[in-house]
CSV table of C-alpha atoms in Angstrom, one decimal:
chain,number,residue,atom,x,y,z
J,1,UNK,CA,2.6,216.5,58.8
J,2,UNK,CA,0.1,214.4,60.7
J,3,UNK,CA,2.9,212.4,62.3
J,4,UNK,CA,4.6,215.6,63.4
J,5,UNK,CA,1.4,216.9,65.0
J,6,UNK,CA,0.9,213.6,66.9
J,7,UNK,CA,4.4,213.7,68.2
J,8,UNK,CA,4.0,217.4,69.4
J,9,UNK,CA,0.7,216.4,71.1
J,10,UNK,CA,2.4,213.5,73.0
J,11,UNK,CA,5.3,215.6,74.1
J,12,UNK,CA,2.8,218.2,75.5
J,13,UNK,CA,1.2,215.6,77.9
J,14,UNK,CA,2.2,215.3,81.5
J,15,UNK,CA,4.4,212.2,82.3
J,16,UNK,CA,1.8,209.9,84.1
J,17,UNK,CA,-1.0,210.4,81.5
J,18,UNK,CA,1.7,209.9,78.8
J,19,UNK,CA,2.6,206.4,80.2
J,20,UNK,CA,-1.1,205.5,80.5
J,21,UNK,CA,-1.8,206.6,76.9
J,22,UNK,CA,1.2,204.5,75.6
J,23,UNK,CA,-0.1,201.4,77.4
J,24,UNK,CA,-3.5,201.9,75.8
J,25,UNK,CA,-1.9,202.1,72.4
J,26,UNK,CA,0.0,198.9,73.0
J,27,UNK,CA,-3.2,197.1,74.1
J,28,UNK,CA,-5.1,198.0,71.0
J,29,UNK,CA,-2.5,196.6,68.6
J,30,UNK,CA,-2.9,193.2,66.9
J,31,UNK,CA,-6.6,192.9,66.9
J,32,UNK,CA,-7.5,189.9,69.1
J,33,UNK,CA,-6.5,186.2,68.5
J,34,UNK,CA,-4.5,183.8,70.8
J,35,UNK,CA,-2.2,185.7,73.0
J,36,UNK,CA,0.3,182.8,73.1
J,37,UNK,CA,2.0,181.2,76.1
J,38,UNK,CA,2.0,183.0,79.3
J,39,UNK,CA,5.6,184.1,80.2
J,40,UNK,CA,6.9,183.5,83.7
J,41,UNK,CA,6.9,186.5,85.9
J,42,UNK,CA,10.0,188.6,85.5
J,43,UNK,CA,12.8,188.0,88.0
J,44,UNK,CA,13.3,190.6,90.7
J,45,UNK,CA,15.8,193.2,89.7
J,46,UNK,CA,19.3,191.6,89.8
J,47,UNK,CA,18.1,188.0,90.4
J,48,UNK,CA,20.2,185.5,88.5
J,49,UNK,CA,19.6,182.3,90.5
J,50,UNK,CA,16.6,180.3,91.9
J,51,UNK,CA,15.7,177.7,94.5
J,52,UNK,CA,14.3,174.2,94.6
J,53,UNK,CA,12.4,172.8,97.6
J,54,UNK,CA,12.5,169.0,97.8
J,55,UNK,CA,9.7,167.8,100.1
J,56,UNK,CA,10.0,164.2,101.5
J,57,UNK,CA,6.9,162.6,102.9
J,58,UNK,CA,5.9,159.4,104.7
J,59,UNK,CA,9.2,158.0,106.0
J,60,UNK,CA,9.4,156.9,109.7
J,61,UNK,CA,10.8,159.5,112.1
J,62,UNK,CA,14.6,159.5,112.0
J,63,UNK,CA,14.8,157.7,108.7
J,64,UNK,CA,16.9,159.3,105.9
J,65,UNK,CA,15.6,159.5,102.4
J,66,UNK,CA,17.9,158.7,99.5
J,67,UNK,CA,17.4,161.5,96.9
J,68,UNK,CA,19.8,162.9,94.4
J,69,UNK,CA,19.3,166.2,92.6
J,70,UNK,CA,21.4,166.9,89.5
J,71,UNK,CA,21.2,169.9,87.1
J,72,UNK,CA,23.1,172.5,85.1
J,73,UNK,CA,26.8,173.1,85.5
J,74,UNK,CA,27.4,169.5,86.8
J,75,UNK,CA,25.3,170.3,89.9
J,76,UNK,CA,24.7,167.2,92.1
J,77,UNK,CA,23.6,167.0,95.7
J,78,UNK,CA,22.1,164.3,97.9
J,79,UNK,CA,19.0,165.1,100.0
J,80,UNK,CA,18.0,163.0,103.0
J,81,UNK,CA,15.0,165.0,104.2
J,82,UNK,CA,12.8,168.0,103.2
J,83,UNK,CA,15.3,170.7,102.2
J,84,UNK,CA,15.4,173.9,100.1
J,85,UNK,CA,18.4,174.2,97.7
J,86,UNK,CA,19.3,177.8,97.1
J,87,UNK,CA,21.5,179.7,94.6
J,88,UNK,CA,20.7,177.3,91.7
J,89,UNK,CA,21.4,178.2,88.1
J,90,UNK,CA,18.2,178.5,86.1
J,91,UNK,CA,17.4,175.3,84.1
J,92,UNK,CA,16.0,171.8,84.3
J,93,UNK,CA,16.9,169.7,87.4
J,94,UNK,CA,16.4,165.9,87.8
J,95,UNK,CA,15.2,164.6,91.2
J,96,UNK,CA,15.9,160.8,91.6
J,97,UNK,CA,14.8,158.9,94.7
J,98,UNK,CA,15.8,155.4,95.7
J,99,UNK,CA,14.0,152.8,98.0
J,100,UNK,CA,14.8,152.8,101.7
J,101,UNK,CA,14.8,149.8,104.0
J,102,UNK,CA,13.7,150.1,107.6
J,103,UNK,CA,13.6,146.9,109.6
J,104,UNK,CA,11.4,144.5,107.7
J,105,UNK,CA,9.8,147.1,105.4
J,106,UNK,CA,10.9,148.7,102.1
J,107,UNK,CA,9.8,152.2,101.4
J,108,UNK,CA,9.4,152.9,97.7
J,109,UNK,CA,9.4,156.5,96.4
J,110,UNK,CA,6.9,158.0,94.0
J,111,UNK,CA,7.8,159.3,91.6
J,112,UNK,CA,11.2,157.7,91.4
J,113,UNK,CA,12.4,160.3,89.0
J,114,UNK,CA,11.0,163.7,88.1
J,115,UNK,CA,12.2,166.9,86.3
J,116,UNK,CA,11.7,170.4,87.7
J,117,UNK,CA,12.5,173.7,86.0
J,118,UNK,CA,14.1,176.3,88.2
J,119,UNK,CA,13.8,180.0,87.2
J,120,UNK,CA,15.7,183.0,88.4
J,121,UNK,CA,14.2,184.6,91.5
J,122,UNK,CA,11.6,181.9,92.1
J,123,UNK,CA,11.3,178.7,94.2
J,124,UNK,CA,10.3,175.5,92.4
J,125,UNK,CA,9.0,172.4,94.3
J,126,UNK,CA,9.5,168.6,94.0
J,127,UNK,CA,7.6,166.2,96.2
J,128,UNK,CA,8.8,162.6,96.9
J,129,UNK,CA,6.2,160.5,98.7
J,130,UNK,CA,7.3,157.1,100.2
J,131,UNK,CA,5.0,154.1,100.6
J,132,UNK,CA,6.0,151.0,102.6
J,133,UNK,CA,5.8,147.3,101.6
J,134,UNK,CA,7.0,144.3,103.7
J,135,UNK,CA,10.2,142.6,102.5
J,136,UNK,CA,9.9,138.9,102.1
J,137,UNK,CA,12.4,136.3,100.9
J,138,UNK,CA,12.2,133.1,99.0
J,139,UNK,CA,14.4,130.1,98.1
J,140,UNK,CA,14.9,129.5,94.4
J,141,UNK,CA,16.0,126.0,93.6
J,142,UNK,CA,18.8,126.2,91.0
J,143,UNK,CA,17.8,122.8,89.6
J,144,UNK,CA,19.8,119.6,89.9
J,145,UNK,CA,20.3,117.4,92.9
J,146,UNK,CA,23.9,117.0,94.0
J,147,UNK,CA,25.7,114.3,95.9
J,148,UNK,CA,26.1,115.6,99.5
J,149,UNK,CA,27.0,119.1,98.5
J,150,UNK,CA,29.1,121.1,101.0
J,151,UNK,CA,29.8,124.5,99.5
J,152,UNK,CA,29.1,126.8,96.5
J,153,UNK,CA,31.3,129.7,95.3
J,154,UNK,CA,32.4,131.6,92.2
J,155,UNK,CA,35.1,134.1,91.3
J,156,UNK,CA,33.9,137.7,91.3
J,157,UNK,CA,32.1,138.6,88.1
J,158,UNK,CA,32.0,135.0,86.8
J,159,UNK,CA,28.6,133.7,85.6
J,160,UNK,CA,29.5,130.1,86.7
J,161,UNK,CA,28.6,128.5,90.0
J,162,UNK,CA,31.0,126.0,91.5
J,163,UNK,CA,29.4,123.3,93.6
J,164,UNK,CA,31.5,121.1,95.9
J,165,UNK,CA,30.5,117.6,96.8
J,166,UNK,CA,31.7,115.9,99.9
J,167,UNK,CA,33.1,112.9,98.1
J,168,UNK,CA,35.8,115.2,96.4
J,169,UNK,CA,34.1,116.4,93.2
J,170,UNK,CA,33.6,120.0,92.0
J,171,UNK,CA,30.9,120.6,89.5
J,172,UNK,CA,30.0,123.7,87.5
J,173,UNK,CA,26.5,125.1,87.0
J,174,UNK,CA,26.1,127.5,84.1
J,175,UNK,CA,22.9,129.1,82.7
J,176,UNK,CA,20.9,126.7,84.8
J,177,UNK,CA,22.6,123.5,83.6
J,178,UNK,CA,25.2,121.3,85.3
J,179,UNK,CA,28.1,120.6,83.0
J,180,UNK,CA,28.7,116.9,82.5
J,181,UNK,CA,32.5,116.9,83.1
J,182,UNK,CA,33.5,118.0,86.7
J,183,UNK,CA,35.8,120.9,87.2
J,184,UNK,CA,37.9,118.7,89.4
J,185,UNK,CA,37.7,115.2,90.8
J,186,UNK,CA,40.0,114.3,93.7
J,187,UNK,CA,37.7,111.7,95.2
J,188,UNK,CA,40.6,109.2,95.4
J,189,UNK,CA,42.4,111.4,97.8
J,190,UNK,CA,39.4,112.3,100.1
J,191,UNK,CA,38.1,110.8,103.3
J,192,UNK,CA,34.4,111.6,103.3
J,193,UNK,CA,33.4,109.9,106.6
J,194,UNK,CA,32.3,111.5,109.8
J,195,UNK,CA,32.5,115.3,109.3
J,196,UNK,CA,35.2,115.0,106.7
J,197,UNK,CA,35.3,115.4,102.9
J,198,UNK,CA,35.9,118.2,100.4
J,199,UNK,CA,34.7,121.1,102.5
J,200,UNK,CA,35.4,124.4,100.8
J,201,UNK,CA,37.2,126.3,98.0
J,202,UNK,CA,38.6,129.7,97.4
J,203,UNK,CA,39.7,131.4,94.2
J,204,UNK,CA,42.9,133.3,94.2
J,205,UNK,CA,42.4,137.1,94.1
J,206,UNK,CA,44.3,137.0,90.8
J,207,UNK,CA,42.4,134.0,89.4
J,208,UNK,CA,41.6,135.7,86.2
J,209,UNK,CA,45.3,135.9,85.3
J,210,UNK,CA,46.9,133.0,87.2
J,211,UNK,CA,44.1,130.4,87.3
J,212,UNK,CA,44.8,129.3,90.9
J,213,UNK,CA,42.2,128.1,93.4
J,214,UNK,CA,42.5,126.5,96.8
J,215,UNK,CA,40.6,123.6,98.4
J,216,UNK,CA,40.2,122.4,102.0
J,217,UNK,CA,39.6,118.7,102.5
J,218,UNK,CA,40.4,115.7,104.7
J,219,UNK,CA,42.6,112.9,103.4
J,220,UNK,CA,42.4,109.1,104.2
J,221,UNK,CA,44.7,109.6,107.2
J,222,UNK,CA,42.3,112.2,108.6
J,223,UNK,CA,44.7,115.0,108.0
J,224,UNK,CA,43.4,118.5,107.1
J,225,UNK,CA,44.7,119.4,103.7
J,226,UNK,CA,44.8,122.8,102.0
J,227,UNK,CA,46.0,122.5,98.3
J,228,UNK,CA,46.4,124.8,95.4
J,229,UNK,CA,45.3,123.8,91.9
J,230,UNK,CA,45.5,125.5,88.5
J,231,UNK,CA,43.1,125.9,85.6
J,232,UNK,CA,43.8,124.0,82.4
J,233,UNK,CA,43.7,125.1,78.7
J,234,UNK,CA,40.4,123.1,78.4
J,235,UNK,CA,37.5,125.4,79.3
J,236,UNK,CA,35.6,124.6,82.5
J,237,UNK,CA,38.1,121.9,83.5
J,238,UNK,CA,40.9,122.3,86.1
J,239,UNK,CA,44.3,120.7,85.8
J,240,UNK,CA,44.3,117.6,88.2
J,241,UNK,CA,48.1,117.3,88.0
J,242,UNK,CA,48.8,120.8,89.3
J,243,UNK,CA,48.3,120.1,93.0
J,244,UNK,CA,50.6,122.0,95.4
J,245,UNK,CA,50.1,121.2,99.1
J,246,UNK,CA,50.0,124.3,101.2
J,247,UNK,CA,49.1,122.9,104.6
J,248,UNK,CA,48.8,119.3,105.9
J,249,UNK,CA,47.7,119.3,109.5
J,250,UNK,CA,47.5,116.0,111.5
J,251,UNK,CA,44.1,115.3,113.0
J,252,UNK,CA,44.5,111.6,114.0
J,253,UNK,CA,42.1,110.8,116.8
J,254,UNK,CA,38.5,111.6,115.8
J,255,UNK,CA,36.4,112.0,112.7
J,256,UNK,CA,34.8,115.3,113.7
J,257,UNK,CA,35.7,118.9,114.3
J,258,UNK,CA,37.7,119.4,111.1
J,259,UNK,CA,36.6,123.0,110.7
J,260,UNK,CA,36.5,123.4,107.0
J,261,UNK,CA,36.8,126.8,105.4
J,262,UNK,CA,39.6,128.4,103.4
J,263,UNK,CA,39.2,132.0,102.1
J,264,UNK,CA,41.3,135.1,101.2
J,265,UNK,CA,41.1,138.1,103.4
J,266,UNK,CA,41.1,141.8,102.3
J,267,UNK,CA,44.8,141.8,102.9
J,268,UNK,CA,45.4,139.2,100.2
J,269,UNK,CA,46.5,136.5,102.6
J,270,UNK,CA,45.0,133.0,102.8
J,271,UNK,CA,43.0,132.1,105.9
J,272,UNK,CA,42.0,128.6,107.1
J,273,UNK,CA,39.8,127.8,110.1
J,274,UNK,CA,40.5,124.4,111.8
J,275,UNK,CA,38.6,122.4,114.4
J,276,UNK,CA,40.0,121.5,117.7
J,277,UNK,CA,40.7,117.8,116.8
J,278,UNK,CA,37.3,116.3,117.8
J,279,UNK,CA,36.0,114.5,120.8
J,280,UNK,CA,33.9,116.1,123.5
J,281,UNK,CA,35.4,119.1,125.5
J,282,UNK,CA,38.7,119.3,123.5
J,283,UNK,CA,40.3,116.3,125.4
J,284,UNK,CA,43.8,117.2,124.1
J,285,UNK,CA,43.5,120.9,124.9
J,286,UNK,CA,44.4,121.9,121.3
J,287,UNK,CA,42.3,125.1,121.1
J,288,UNK,CA,44.3,126.9,123.8
J,289,UNK,CA,47.7,125.3,122.8
J,290,UNK,CA,49.7,127.7,120.6
J,291,UNK,CA,52.0,125.0,119.5
J,292,UNK,CA,49.1,123.2,117.7
J,293,UNK,CA,47.4,124.3,114.5
J,294,UNK,CA,44.0,122.8,115.6
J,295,UNK,CA,41.2,125.0,117.0
J,296,UNK,CA,42.7,128.0,115.2
J,297,UNK,CA,42.3,130.6,112.5
J,298,UNK,CA,45.5,130.4,110.4
J,299,UNK,CA,46.9,133.1,108.1
J,300,UNK,CA,49.6,132.5,105.5
J,301,UNK,CA,51.0,134.3,102.4
J,302,UNK,CA,50.8,132.0,99.3
J,303,UNK,CA,51.6,134.6,96.6
J,304,UNK,CA,55.0,133.1,95.9
J,305,UNK,CA,54.1,129.4,96.8
J,306,UNK,CA,56.5,126.8,95.6
J,307,UNK,CA,57.0,123.1,96.4
J,308,UNK,CA,60.0,124.0,98.5
J,309,UNK,CA,58.2,126.8,100.3
J,310,UNK,CA,54.5,126.6,99.9
J,311,UNK,CA,53.9,129.7,102.1
J,312,UNK,CA,55.5,132.4,104.1
J,313,UNK,CA,54.4,134.1,107.3
J,314,UNK,CA,53.0,137.6,107.0
J,315,UNK,CA,55.1,140.0,109.0
J,316,UNK,CA,52.0,141.2,111.0
J,317,UNK,CA,51.0,137.7,112.3
J,318,UNK,CA,50.9,137.9,116.1
J,319,UNK,CA,53.4,135.0,116.7
J,320,UNK,CA,55.7,135.7,113.8
J,321,UNK,CA,58.7,135.6,116.1
J,322,UNK,CA,57.9,132.1,117.3
J,323,UNK,CA,59.0,131.7,120.9
J,324,UNK,CA,57.4,128.2,121.0
J,325,UNK,CA,54.2,129.3,119.3
J,326,UNK,CA,53.2,128.5,115.7
J,327,UNK,CA,53.7,131.6,113.5
J,328,UNK,CA,50.8,130.5,111.2
J,329,UNK,CA,48.2,131.3,114.0
J,330,UNK,CA,46.1,134.3,113.5
J,331,UNK,CA,43.5,133.6,116.3
J,332,UNK,CA,42.8,130.7,118.6
J,333,UNK,CA,40.3,129.3,121.1
J,334,UNK,CA,37.9,127.9,118.5
J,335,UNK,CA,36.0,124.6,118.8
J,336,UNK,CA,34.7,123.9,115.4
J,337,UNK,CA,34.4,127.0,113.2
J,338,UNK,CA,31.8,126.1,110.7
J,339,UNK,CA,32.2,129.0,108.2
J,340,UNK,CA,33.7,132.4,108.6
J,341,UNK,CA,33.3,135.4,106.3
J,342,UNK,CA,35.0,138.8,105.6
J,343,UNK,CA,32.9,141.8,105.2
J,344,UNK,CA,35.1,144.7,104.3
J,345,UNK,CA,37.4,145.2,107.3
J,346,UNK,CA,35.5,142.9,109.6
J,347,UNK,CA,35.7,139.1,110.1
J,348,UNK,CA,32.6,137.1,111.2
J,349,UNK,CA,33.4,133.6,112.6
J,350,UNK,CA,30.6,131.1,113.5
J,351,UNK,CA,31.8,128.5,116.0
J,352,UNK,CA,29.8,125.4,116.8
J,353,UNK,CA,29.1,124.9,120.6
J,354,UNK,CA,29.4,121.9,122.8
J,355,UNK,CA,26.1,121.3,124.6
J,356,UNK,CA,24.4,124.6,125.2
J,357,UNK,CA,25.4,127.6,123.1
J,358,UNK,CA,26.2,128.6,119.5
J,359,UNK,CA,28.2,131.8,118.7
J,360,UNK,CA,29.3,134.3,116.2
J,361,UNK,CA,32.5,136.2,116.8
J,362,UNK,CA,33.0,139.6,115.1
J,363,UNK,CA,36.3,141.3,115.0
J,364,UNK,CA,38.4,143.7,113.0
J,365,UNK,CA,40.0,141.8,110.1
J,366,UNK,CA,43.3,143.4,111.1
J,367,UNK,CA,43.2,142.3,114.7
J,368,UNK,CA,45.3,139.2,115.2
J,369,UNK,CA,46.1,137.2,118.4
J,370,UNK,CA,42.5,137.1,119.7
J,371,UNK,CA,41.5,134.2,122.0
J,372,UNK,CA,37.9,133.2,121.4
J,373,UNK,CA,37.7,131.3,124.6
J,374,UNK,CA,37.2,127.6,123.9
J,375,UNK,CA,37.5,125.4,126.0
J,376,UNK,CA,37.5,127.9,128.9
J,377,UNK,CA,34.2,129.3,127.6
J,378,UNK,CA,31.3,128.0,125.6
J,379,UNK,CA,29.9,131.3,124.3
J,380,UNK,CA,29.6,133.7,127.2
J,381,UNK,CA,29.3,130.9,129.8
J,382,UNK,CA,32.1,129.1,131.6
J,383,UNK,CA,32.5,125.6,130.3
J,384,UNK,CA,32.5,122.8,132.8
J,385,UNK,CA,32.9,125.1,135.8
J,386,UNK,CA,30.8,127.6,137.7
J,387,UNK,CA,33.6,130.2,137.5
J,388,UNK,CA,36.5,130.8,135.1
J,389,UNK,CA,39.1,133.4,134.3
J,390,UNK,CA,37.9,135.5,131.3
J,391,UNK,CA,41.0,137.7,131.3
J,392,UNK,CA,42.2,138.2,127.7
J,393,UNK,CA,39.3,136.4,126.1
J,394,UNK,CA,37.2,137.8,123.3
J,395,UNK,CA,33.6,136.9,123.9
J,396,UNK,CA,31.1,136.4,121.1
J,397,UNK,CA,29.2,139.3,119.6
J,398,UNK,CA,26.2,137.1,119.1
J,399,UNK,CA,25.0,133.8,120.6
J,400,UNK,CA,22.0,131.7,121.2
J,401,UNK,CA,21.2,128.9,123.6
J,402,UNK,CA,20.0,125.5,122.4
J,403,UNK,CA,17.0,125.6,124.7
J,404,UNK,CA,14.8,122.8,125.9
J,405,UNK,CA,14.8,119.9,123.4
J,406,UNK,CA,17.1,122.1,121.2
J,407,UNK,CA,14.2,124.2,120.2
J,408,UNK,CA,16.6,126.9,119.0
J,409,UNK,CA,19.1,124.5,117.3
J,410,UNK,CA,22.2,122.6,118.1
J,411,UNK,CA,24.9,123.4,115.5
J,412,UNK,CA,25.3,126.8,113.9
J,413,UNK,CA,26.0,127.2,110.1
J,414,UNK,CA,27.6,130.5,109.5
J,415,UNK,CA,27.0,132.5,106.4
J,416,UNK,CA,27.8,135.9,104.9
J,417,UNK,CA,26.9,139.6,105.2
J,418,UNK,CA,24.8,140.4,102.2
J,419,UNK,CA,26.4,142.7,99.7
J,420,UNK,CA,24.6,141.8,96.5
J,421,UNK,CA,22.6,144.1,94.3
J,422,UNK,CA,19.4,142.2,93.7
J,423,UNK,CA,17.9,143.0,97.2
J,424,UNK,CA,19.6,146.2,98.3
J,425,UNK,CA,17.4,146.3,101.5
J,426,UNK,CA,19.5,143.4,102.9
J,427,UNK,CA,22.8,145.3,102.7
J,428,UNK,CA,24.8,144.7,105.9
J,429,UNK,CA,22.7,141.8,107.2
J,430,UNK,CA,24.6,138.7,108.3
J,431,UNK,CA,22.8,135.4,107.4
J,432,UNK,CA,23.2,132.2,109.3
J,433,UNK,CA,21.3,128.9,110.0
J,434,UNK,CA,21.4,125.9,112.3
J,435,UNK,CA,21.8,122.4,111.1
J,436,UNK,CA,19.3,121.0,113.5
J,437,UNK,CA,16.5,123.5,112.7
J,438,UNK,CA,17.1,124.5,109.1
J,439,UNK,CA,15.9,128.1,109.5
J,440,UNK,CA,17.3,131.1,107.7
J,441,UNK,CA,18.0,134.0,110.0
J,442,UNK,CA,19.8,137.3,109.9
J,443,UNK,CA,21.0,140.1,112.1
J,444,UNK,CA,22.6,143.5,111.7
J,445,UNK,CA,25.8,144.2,113.7
J,446,UNK,CA,26.3,147.8,114.8
J,447,UNK,CA,28.7,149.5,117.1
J,448,UNK,CA,26.0,149.5,119.8
J,449,UNK,CA,25.3,145.7,119.4
J,450,UNK,CA,23.2,143.2,117.4
J,451,UNK,CA,19.9,144.6,116.0
J,452,UNK,CA,17.2,143.6,113.5
J,453,UNK,CA,17.2,139.9,114.3
J,454,UNK,CA,14.8,138.1,112.0
J,455,UNK,CA,13.7,134.6,111.1
J,456,UNK,CA,12.8,134.8,107.4
J,457,UNK,CA,10.4,131.8,107.5
J,458,UNK,CA,12.3,129.8,104.9
J,459,UNK,CA,12.1,126.1,105.8
J,460,UNK,CA,12.3,124.5,102.4
J,461,UNK,CA,16.1,124.0,102.6
J,462,UNK,CA,15.9,121.4,105.3
J,463,UNK,CA,19.2,120.8,107.1
J,464,UNK,CA,21.5,123.7,106.0
J,465,UNK,CA,25.1,122.6,105.4
J,466,UNK,CA,26.5,125.8,104.2
J,467,UNK,CA,25.9,129.2,102.6
J,468,UNK,CA,27.7,130.4,99.5
J,469,UNK,CA,28.1,133.4,97.2
J,470,UNK,CA,28.1,133.7,93.4
J,471,UNK,CA,30.1,136.0,91.2
J,472,UNK,CA,27.6,138.9,91.7
J,473,UNK,CA,27.6,138.5,95.5
J,474,UNK,CA,24.1,136.9,95.8
J,475,UNK,CA,23.6,134.3,98.5
J,476,UNK,CA,23.0,130.6,98.2
J,477,UNK,CA,21.9,127.9,100.7
J,478,UNK,CA,23.3,124.4,100.5
J,479,UNK,CA,21.0,121.6,101.8
J,480,UNK,CA,22.1,118.3,103.2
J,481,UNK,CA,19.4,116.8,101.0
J,482,UNK,CA,21.4,117.7,97.9
J,483,UNK,CA,19.6,120.8,96.7
J,484,UNK,CA,21.2,124.3,96.3
J,485,UNK,CA,18.9,127.3,96.6
J,486,UNK,CA,19.4,131.0,95.8
J,487,UNK,CA,18.0,133.6,98.2
J,488,UNK,CA,15.7,135.8,96.2
J,489,UNK,CA,13.0,138.4,96.8
J,490,UNK,CA,9.7,136.9,97.8
J,491,UNK,CA,6.2,137.8,96.6
J,492,UNK,CA,4.3,140.1,98.9
J,493,UNK,CA,1.0,138.4,99.9
């Protein structure tokens, strides 16, 4: 009966007082205590998505951040500056930021990762603040002293480091220790006088399955020799009886300008860079002579090498049809190319100058038939003349003059473009040195020219003979004093 009377009373009230009265009744229920967690405000009518504003602070003007946002329904989006992401499904989103390199500084994000909840009809916020620190490098001695080392390398992904000694021995460094037995010893076949010796090594792209590797050296008759060897069933020892000669190039007159690098290009072909035959000023005119293999970049296909036919000529070589020109030639006009390197689809070739200039040539790896100018040009200057015909010549992308008393150097040592993972700020920087000065320098090559030239202040290596790379893509420096150093991140003072 009392319930019926209350119901009749409520129904007799006007609408607005009725609503107010019901709210009062609801507020009086429960009798105090903790009200519990505060619920988020209700979404506007019909709202099913929300927004996330990513705020990026403290990067130099024009510098892109590296931020990735991931969330429900496999959502993923990269953010390079302050931005609001709309129409997001409600849920938890991860905001992960990476360091950014600008010139000589590294900008580190804080926080590096954070989680943000997006609710329907609302805008959440995530702030990424960058702070800069100067990037420095150091040289880490890998340990032993070698006998006139000339080169270091490793197959991709391999934890061993292969160190070449000029006398004709290849040694293995593993886990910081040099193995007692050499990987290969061909010292009986090597002329190590002058600028000769065992100068470089390249692993076949299919080394993991076929065990082949290639070496570049000078023999007792001063010939330039490129040979293929194979691995043996014995771990960490090659098969010394497996030699297959790929190239043997006469170099009879002088004991300098042998060139010295063999490497595989991105096309799978084998490249070798030879010197002009030695002497001052290319006295025999080899570099511009297309019937000579000296002063050239050579390219051959060794995938089906046999004793009867150690190589074939790639169909896209510029002089494949002969006409009095050697079909092995890929490029010419080189004086003494002391190291070249592929970086993706680009080829960097460092060429030692005569009296005044050192140069680095940069070209598309697919572009054959280039004439780099020697002995018409030394760098961008005419050689031995006040004027010269530059028609058809490819001038260097980078050069430096020796300067008074060779203050800048006298003999370039080419290196590599950094593509390792230990120091991501260095990505894309080409490293080089000079034998007379021993510095470690780098630059960044862009479509607009050479930028970010830097001397890293690393003089501990002394006279730098070569650079090298390990199986992870990290860079090494080979010293004439017998030490091998890894380039590592330095300590910020």
